[in-house]
mmCIF file of C-alpha atoms in Angstrom:
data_model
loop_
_atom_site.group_PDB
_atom_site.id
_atom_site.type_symbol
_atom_site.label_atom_id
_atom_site.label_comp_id
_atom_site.label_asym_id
_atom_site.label_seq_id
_atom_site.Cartn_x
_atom_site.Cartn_y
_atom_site.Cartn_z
ATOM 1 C CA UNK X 746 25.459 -6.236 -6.762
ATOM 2 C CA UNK X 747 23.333 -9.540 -7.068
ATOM 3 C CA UNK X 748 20.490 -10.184 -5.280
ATOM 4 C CA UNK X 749 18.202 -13.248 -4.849
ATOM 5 C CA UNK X 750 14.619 -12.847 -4.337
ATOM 6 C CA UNK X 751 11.627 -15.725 -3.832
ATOM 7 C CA UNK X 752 8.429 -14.316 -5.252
ATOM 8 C CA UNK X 753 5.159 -15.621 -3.860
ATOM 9 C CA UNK X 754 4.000 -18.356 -5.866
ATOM 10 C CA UNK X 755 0.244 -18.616 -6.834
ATOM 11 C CA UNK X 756 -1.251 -21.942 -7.566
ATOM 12 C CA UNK X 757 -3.931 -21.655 -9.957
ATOM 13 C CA UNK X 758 -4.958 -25.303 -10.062
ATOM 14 C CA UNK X 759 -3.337 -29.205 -9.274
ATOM 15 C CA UNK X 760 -1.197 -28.152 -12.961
ATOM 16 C CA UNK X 761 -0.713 -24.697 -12.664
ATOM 17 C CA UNK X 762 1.346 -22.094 -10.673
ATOM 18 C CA UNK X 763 2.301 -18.941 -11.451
ATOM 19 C CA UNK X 764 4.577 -16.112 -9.884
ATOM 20 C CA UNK X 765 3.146 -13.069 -8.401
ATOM 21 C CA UNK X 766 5.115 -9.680 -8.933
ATOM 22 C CA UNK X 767 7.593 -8.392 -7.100
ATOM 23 C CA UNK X 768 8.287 -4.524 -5.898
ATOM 24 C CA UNK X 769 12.497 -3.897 -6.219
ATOM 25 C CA UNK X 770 13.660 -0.512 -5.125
ATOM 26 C CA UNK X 771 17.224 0.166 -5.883
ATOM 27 C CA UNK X 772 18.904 3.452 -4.169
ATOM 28 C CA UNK X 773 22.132 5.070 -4.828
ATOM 29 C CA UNK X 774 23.770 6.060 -1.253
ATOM 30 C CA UNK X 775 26.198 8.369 -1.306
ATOM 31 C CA UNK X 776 27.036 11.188 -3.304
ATOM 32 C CA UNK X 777 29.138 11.747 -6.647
ATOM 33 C CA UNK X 778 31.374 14.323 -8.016
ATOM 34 C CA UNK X 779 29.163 16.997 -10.138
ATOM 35 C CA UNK X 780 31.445 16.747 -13.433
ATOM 36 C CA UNK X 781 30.641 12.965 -13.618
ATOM 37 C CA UNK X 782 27.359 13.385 -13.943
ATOM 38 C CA UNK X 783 25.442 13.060 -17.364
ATOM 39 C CA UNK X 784 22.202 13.944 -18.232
ATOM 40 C CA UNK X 785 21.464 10.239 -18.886
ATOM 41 C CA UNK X 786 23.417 7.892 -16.795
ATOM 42 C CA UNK X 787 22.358 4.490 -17.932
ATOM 43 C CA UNK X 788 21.653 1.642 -15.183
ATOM 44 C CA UNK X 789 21.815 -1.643 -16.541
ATOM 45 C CA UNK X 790 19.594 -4.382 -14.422
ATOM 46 C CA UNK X 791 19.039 -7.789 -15.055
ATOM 47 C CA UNK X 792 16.728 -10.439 -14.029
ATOM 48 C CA UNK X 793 16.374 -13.871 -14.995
ATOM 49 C CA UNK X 794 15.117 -17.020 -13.519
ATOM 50 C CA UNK X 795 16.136 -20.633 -12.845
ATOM 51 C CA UNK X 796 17.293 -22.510 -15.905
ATOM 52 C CA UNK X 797 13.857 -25.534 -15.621
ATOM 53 C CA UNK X 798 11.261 -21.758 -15.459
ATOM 54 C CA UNK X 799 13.022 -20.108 -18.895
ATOM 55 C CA UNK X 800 10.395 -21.856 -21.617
ATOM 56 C CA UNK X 801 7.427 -21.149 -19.761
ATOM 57 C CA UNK X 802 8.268 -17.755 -18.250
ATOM 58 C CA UNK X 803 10.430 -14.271 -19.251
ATOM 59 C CA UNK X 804 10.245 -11.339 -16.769
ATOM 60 C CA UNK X 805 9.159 -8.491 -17.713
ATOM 61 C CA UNK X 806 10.632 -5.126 -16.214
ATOM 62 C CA UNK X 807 8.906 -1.839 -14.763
ATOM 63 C CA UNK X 808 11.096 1.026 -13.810
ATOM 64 C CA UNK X 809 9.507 3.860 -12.101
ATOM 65 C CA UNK X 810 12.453 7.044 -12.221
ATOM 66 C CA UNK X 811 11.564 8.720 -8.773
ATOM 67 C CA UNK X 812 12.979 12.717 -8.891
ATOM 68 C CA UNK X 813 12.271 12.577 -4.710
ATOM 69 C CA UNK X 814 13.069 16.401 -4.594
ATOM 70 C CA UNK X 815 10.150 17.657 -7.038
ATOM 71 C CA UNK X 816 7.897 14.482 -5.881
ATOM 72 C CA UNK X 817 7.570 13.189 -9.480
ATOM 73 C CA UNK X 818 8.023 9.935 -11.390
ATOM 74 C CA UNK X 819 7.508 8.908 -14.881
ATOM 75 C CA UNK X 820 7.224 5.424 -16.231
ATOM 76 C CA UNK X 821 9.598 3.331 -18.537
ATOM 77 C CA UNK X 822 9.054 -0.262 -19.350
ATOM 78 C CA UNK X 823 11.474 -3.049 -20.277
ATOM 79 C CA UNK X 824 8.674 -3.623 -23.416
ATOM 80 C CA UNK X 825 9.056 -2.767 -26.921
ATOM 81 C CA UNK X 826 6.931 -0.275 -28.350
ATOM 82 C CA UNK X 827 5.523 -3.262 -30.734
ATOM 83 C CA UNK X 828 4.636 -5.145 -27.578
ATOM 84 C CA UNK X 829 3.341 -2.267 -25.594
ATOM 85 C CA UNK X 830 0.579 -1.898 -28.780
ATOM 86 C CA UNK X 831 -0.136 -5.741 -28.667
ATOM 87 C CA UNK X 832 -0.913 -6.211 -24.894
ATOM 88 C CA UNK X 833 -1.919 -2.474 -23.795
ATOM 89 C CA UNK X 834 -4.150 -3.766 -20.702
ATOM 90 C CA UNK X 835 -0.981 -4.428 -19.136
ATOM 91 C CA UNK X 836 -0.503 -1.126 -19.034
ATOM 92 C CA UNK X 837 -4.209 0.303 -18.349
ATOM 93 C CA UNK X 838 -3.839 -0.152 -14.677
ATOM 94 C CA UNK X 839 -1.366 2.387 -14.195
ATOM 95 C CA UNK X 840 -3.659 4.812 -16.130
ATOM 96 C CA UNK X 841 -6.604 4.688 -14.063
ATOM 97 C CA UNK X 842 -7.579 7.127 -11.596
ATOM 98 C CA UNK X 843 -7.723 5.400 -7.793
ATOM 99 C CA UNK X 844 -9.315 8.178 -6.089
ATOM 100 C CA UNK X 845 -9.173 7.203 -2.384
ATOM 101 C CA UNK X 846 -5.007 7.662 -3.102
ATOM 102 C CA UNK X 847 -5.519 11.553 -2.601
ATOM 103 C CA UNK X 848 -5.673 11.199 1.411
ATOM 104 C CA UNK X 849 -7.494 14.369 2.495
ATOM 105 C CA UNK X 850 -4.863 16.590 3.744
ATOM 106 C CA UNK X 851 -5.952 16.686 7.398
ATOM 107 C CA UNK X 852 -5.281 12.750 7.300
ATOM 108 C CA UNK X 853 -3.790 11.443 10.304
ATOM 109 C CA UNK X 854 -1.935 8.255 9.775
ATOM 110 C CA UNK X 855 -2.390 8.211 13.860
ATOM 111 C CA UNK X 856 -5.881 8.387 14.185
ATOM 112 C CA UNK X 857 -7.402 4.861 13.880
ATOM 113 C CA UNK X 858 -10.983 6.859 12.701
ATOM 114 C CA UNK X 859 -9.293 7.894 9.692
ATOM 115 C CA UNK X 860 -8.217 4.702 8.610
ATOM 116 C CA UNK X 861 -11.070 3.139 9.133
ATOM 117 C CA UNK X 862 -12.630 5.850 6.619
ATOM 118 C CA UNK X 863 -9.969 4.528 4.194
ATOM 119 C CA UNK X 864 -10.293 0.701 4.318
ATOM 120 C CA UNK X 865 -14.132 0.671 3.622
ATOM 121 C CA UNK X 866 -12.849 3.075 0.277
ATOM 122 C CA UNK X 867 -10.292 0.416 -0.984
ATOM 123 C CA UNK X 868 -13.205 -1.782 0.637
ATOM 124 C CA UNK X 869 -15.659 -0.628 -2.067
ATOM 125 C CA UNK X 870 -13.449 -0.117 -4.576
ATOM 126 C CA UNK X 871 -11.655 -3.638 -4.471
ATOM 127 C CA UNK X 872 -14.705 -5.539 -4.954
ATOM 128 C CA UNK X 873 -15.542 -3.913 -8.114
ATOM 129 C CA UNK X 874 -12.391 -4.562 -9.897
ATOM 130 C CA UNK X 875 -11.468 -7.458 -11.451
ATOM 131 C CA UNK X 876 -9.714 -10.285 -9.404
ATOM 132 C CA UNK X 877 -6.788 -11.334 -11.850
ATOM 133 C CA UNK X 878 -6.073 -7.651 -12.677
ATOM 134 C CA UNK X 879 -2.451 -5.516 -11.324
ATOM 135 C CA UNK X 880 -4.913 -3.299 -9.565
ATOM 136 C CA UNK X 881 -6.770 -5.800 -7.738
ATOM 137 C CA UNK X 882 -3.394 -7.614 -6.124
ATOM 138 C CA UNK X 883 -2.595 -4.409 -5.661
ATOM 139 C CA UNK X 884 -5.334 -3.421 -3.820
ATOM 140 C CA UNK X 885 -5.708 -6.120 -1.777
ATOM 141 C CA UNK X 886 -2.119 -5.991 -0.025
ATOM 142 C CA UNK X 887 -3.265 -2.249 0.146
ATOM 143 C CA UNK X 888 -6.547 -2.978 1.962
ATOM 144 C CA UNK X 889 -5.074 -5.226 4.409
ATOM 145 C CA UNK X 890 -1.699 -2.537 5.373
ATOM 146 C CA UNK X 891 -4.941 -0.072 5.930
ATOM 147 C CA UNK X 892 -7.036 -2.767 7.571
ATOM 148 C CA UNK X 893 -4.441 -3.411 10.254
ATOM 149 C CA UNK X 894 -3.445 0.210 11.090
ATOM 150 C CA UNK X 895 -6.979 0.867 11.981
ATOM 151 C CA UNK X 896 -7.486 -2.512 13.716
ATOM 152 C CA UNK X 897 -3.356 -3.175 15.365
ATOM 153 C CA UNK X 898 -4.774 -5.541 17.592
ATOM 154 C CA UNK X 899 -6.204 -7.539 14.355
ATOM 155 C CA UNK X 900 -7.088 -10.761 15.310
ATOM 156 C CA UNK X 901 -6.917 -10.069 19.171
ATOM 157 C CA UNK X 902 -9.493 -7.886 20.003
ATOM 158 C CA UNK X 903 -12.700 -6.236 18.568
ATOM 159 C CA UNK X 904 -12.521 -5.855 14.645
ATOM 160 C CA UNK X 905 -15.021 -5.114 12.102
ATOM 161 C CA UNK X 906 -16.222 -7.354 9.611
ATOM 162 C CA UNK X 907 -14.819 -6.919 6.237
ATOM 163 C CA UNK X 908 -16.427 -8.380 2.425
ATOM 164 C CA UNK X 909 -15.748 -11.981 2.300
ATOM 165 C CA UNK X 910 -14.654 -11.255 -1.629
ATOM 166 C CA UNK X 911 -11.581 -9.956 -0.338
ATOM 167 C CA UNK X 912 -9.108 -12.975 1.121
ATOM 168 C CA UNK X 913 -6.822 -12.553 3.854
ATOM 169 C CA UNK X 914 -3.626 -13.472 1.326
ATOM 170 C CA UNK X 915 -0.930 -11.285 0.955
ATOM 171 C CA UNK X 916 2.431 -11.644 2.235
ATOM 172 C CA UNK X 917 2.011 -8.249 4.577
ATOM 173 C CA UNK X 918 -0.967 -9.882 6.165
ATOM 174 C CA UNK X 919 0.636 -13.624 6.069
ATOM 175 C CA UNK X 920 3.599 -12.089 8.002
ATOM 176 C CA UNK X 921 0.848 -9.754 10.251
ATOM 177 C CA UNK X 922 -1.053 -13.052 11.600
ATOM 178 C CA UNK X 923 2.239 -15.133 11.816
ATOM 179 C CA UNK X 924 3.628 -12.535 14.196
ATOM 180 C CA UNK X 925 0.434 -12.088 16.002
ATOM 181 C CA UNK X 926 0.774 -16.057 16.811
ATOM 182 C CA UNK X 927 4.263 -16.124 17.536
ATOM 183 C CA UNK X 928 3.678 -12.860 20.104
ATOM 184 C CA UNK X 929 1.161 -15.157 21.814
ATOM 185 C CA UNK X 930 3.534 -17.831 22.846
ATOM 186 C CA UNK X 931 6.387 -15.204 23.873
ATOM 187 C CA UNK X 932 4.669 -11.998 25.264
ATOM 188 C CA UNK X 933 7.617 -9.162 25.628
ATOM 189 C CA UNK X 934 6.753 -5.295 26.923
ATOM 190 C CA UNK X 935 9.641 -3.902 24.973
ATOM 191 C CA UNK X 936 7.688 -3.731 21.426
ATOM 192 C CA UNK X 937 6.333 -0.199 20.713
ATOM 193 C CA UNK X 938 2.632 0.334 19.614
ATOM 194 C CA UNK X 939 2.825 3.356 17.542
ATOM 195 C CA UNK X 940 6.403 2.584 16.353
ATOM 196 C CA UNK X 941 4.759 -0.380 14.331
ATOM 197 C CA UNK X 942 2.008 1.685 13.082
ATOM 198 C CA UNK X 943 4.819 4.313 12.336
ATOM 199 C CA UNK X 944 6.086 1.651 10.180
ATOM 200 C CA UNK X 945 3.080 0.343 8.660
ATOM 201 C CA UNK X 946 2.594 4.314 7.710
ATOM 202 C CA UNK X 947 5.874 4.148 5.500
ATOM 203 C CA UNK X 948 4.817 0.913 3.959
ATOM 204 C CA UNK X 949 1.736 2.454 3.120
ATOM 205 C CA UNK X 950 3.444 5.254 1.013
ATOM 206 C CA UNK X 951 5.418 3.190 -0.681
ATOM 207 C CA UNK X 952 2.764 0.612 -1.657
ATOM 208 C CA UNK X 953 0.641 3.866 -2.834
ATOM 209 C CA UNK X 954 3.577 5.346 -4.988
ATOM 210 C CA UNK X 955 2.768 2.571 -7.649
ATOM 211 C CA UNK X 956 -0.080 3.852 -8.849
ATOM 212 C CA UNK X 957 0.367 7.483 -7.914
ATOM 213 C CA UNK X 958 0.946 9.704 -10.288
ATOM 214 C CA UNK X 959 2.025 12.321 -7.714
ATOM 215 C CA UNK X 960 3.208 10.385 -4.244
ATOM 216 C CA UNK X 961 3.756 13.824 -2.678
ATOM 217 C CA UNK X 962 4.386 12.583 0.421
ATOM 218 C CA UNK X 963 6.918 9.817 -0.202
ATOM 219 C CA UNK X 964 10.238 11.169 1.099
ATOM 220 C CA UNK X 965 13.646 9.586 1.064
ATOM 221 C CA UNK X 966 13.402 8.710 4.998
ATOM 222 C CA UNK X 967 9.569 7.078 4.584
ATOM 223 C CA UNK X 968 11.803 4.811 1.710
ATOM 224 C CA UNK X 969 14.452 3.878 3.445
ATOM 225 C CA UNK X 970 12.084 3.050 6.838
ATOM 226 C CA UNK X 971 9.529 1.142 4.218
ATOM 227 C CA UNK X 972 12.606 -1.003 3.181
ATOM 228 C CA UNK X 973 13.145 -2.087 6.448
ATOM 229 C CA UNK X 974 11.725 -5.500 7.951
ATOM 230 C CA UNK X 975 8.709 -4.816 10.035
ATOM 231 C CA UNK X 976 9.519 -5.341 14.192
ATOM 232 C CA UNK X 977 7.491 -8.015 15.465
ATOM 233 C CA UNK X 978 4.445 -6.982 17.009
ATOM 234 C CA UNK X 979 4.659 -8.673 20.181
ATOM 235 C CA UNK X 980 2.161 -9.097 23.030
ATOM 236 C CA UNK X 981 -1.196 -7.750 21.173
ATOM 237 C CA UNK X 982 -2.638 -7.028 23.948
ATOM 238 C CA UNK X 983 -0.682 -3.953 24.978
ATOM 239 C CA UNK X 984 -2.182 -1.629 25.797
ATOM 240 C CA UNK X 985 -2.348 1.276 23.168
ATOM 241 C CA UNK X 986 -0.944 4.834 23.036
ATOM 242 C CA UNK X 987 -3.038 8.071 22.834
ATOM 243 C CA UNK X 988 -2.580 8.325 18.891
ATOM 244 C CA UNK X 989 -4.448 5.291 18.183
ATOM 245 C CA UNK X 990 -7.734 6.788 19.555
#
């Protein structure tokens, strides 16, 4: 299977650009006969880019194994061991606790209260990170997926401030405002207020299960919807369901 993907591009300065990184899940539908099965089974993947990009630029590959049943995952780089030693900031990010990712347990991804609660964490914690780290790009597309599902009428509407340190980039918050514009111009009654925070929700999980050590919560189904394009959110101004209160 061969797939094509654009990655956002960053531009740095009038001579510079670079590529921003990009989140690939791969699942295995289906099921397969038990005596086939090895305790390794090796998947090969490949990645390369256009021909004029190969002397300034080699991608580098990180492979999270997900066990979904017993809610673990351990990490496995494309690296040597050599070049692990030689550039281990690379890999600090994914060692450092992010303690707003353990969502108190009575956390309701309906209640817009409790993601308020959240955003001003990632808030706080964002703006003391630095701003050409993983964590921070990271962060931000996190910030604004938790921005928006306590603010869904974001920028109709009454919204709180939020620190000017933190830009409104992202592609989940590019897409959120082009959307927004587009539902505007062609108002429909068919789109589905909590369904969209419903989705936003399985986003969330699976932007959270990079740097979780234990994403608990982040079932097959929450995947597969997280995978899936988000509906556009048409006519802002609808009026909102009980759950968002």
């Amino acid at each position: 299977n061969t797939l094509t993907i654009y990655p956002e591009v960053h531009i740095q300065d009038r001579q510079d650009a670079s590529l921003q990184p990009i989140l690939v899940i791969i699942c295995f539908p289906g099921t397969l006969p038990r005596h086939l099965i090895h305790e390794n089974m090796p998947i090969q993947i490949t990645v390369s880019v256009c021909e004029e990009l190969r002397s300034f630029t080699s991608p580098v590959i990180e492979a999270i194994l997900w066990n979904i049943c017993n809610s673990e995952h351990s990490l496995h780089s494309g690296r040597s061991d050599l070049e692990r030693n030689n550039d281990t900031d690379y890999f600090t990010s994914w060692e450092l606790p992010i303690l707003f990712l353990l969502l108190p347990q009575a956390f309701n991804y309906c209640s817009s209260q409790d993601w308020d609660n959240l955003s001003q964490q990632i808030e706080g914690w964002l703006v003391t990170i630095p701003t050409d780290s993983q964590q921070w790009m990271w962060g931000r597309d996190t910030f604004w997926l938790v921005f928006i599902s306590a603010n869904p009428t974001f920028p109709h509407g009454r919204w709180p401030l939020w620190d000017v340190r933190v830009p409104l980039e992202g592609p989940f918050i590019k897409d959120w405002l082009a959307m927004s514009a587009q539902a505007q111009s062609t108002p429909s009654t068919t789109d589905d207020p909590h369904s969209i925070l419903q989705q936003i929700w399985f986003k969330f999980q699976s932007q959270v299960a990079l740097f979780s050590r234990s994403p608990s919560y982040l079932t097959h189904e929450s995947l597969m919807l997280a995978l899936q394009p988000l509906h556009t959110y048409v006519d802002t101004c609808t009026t909102l369901p009980p759950c968002f209160c």
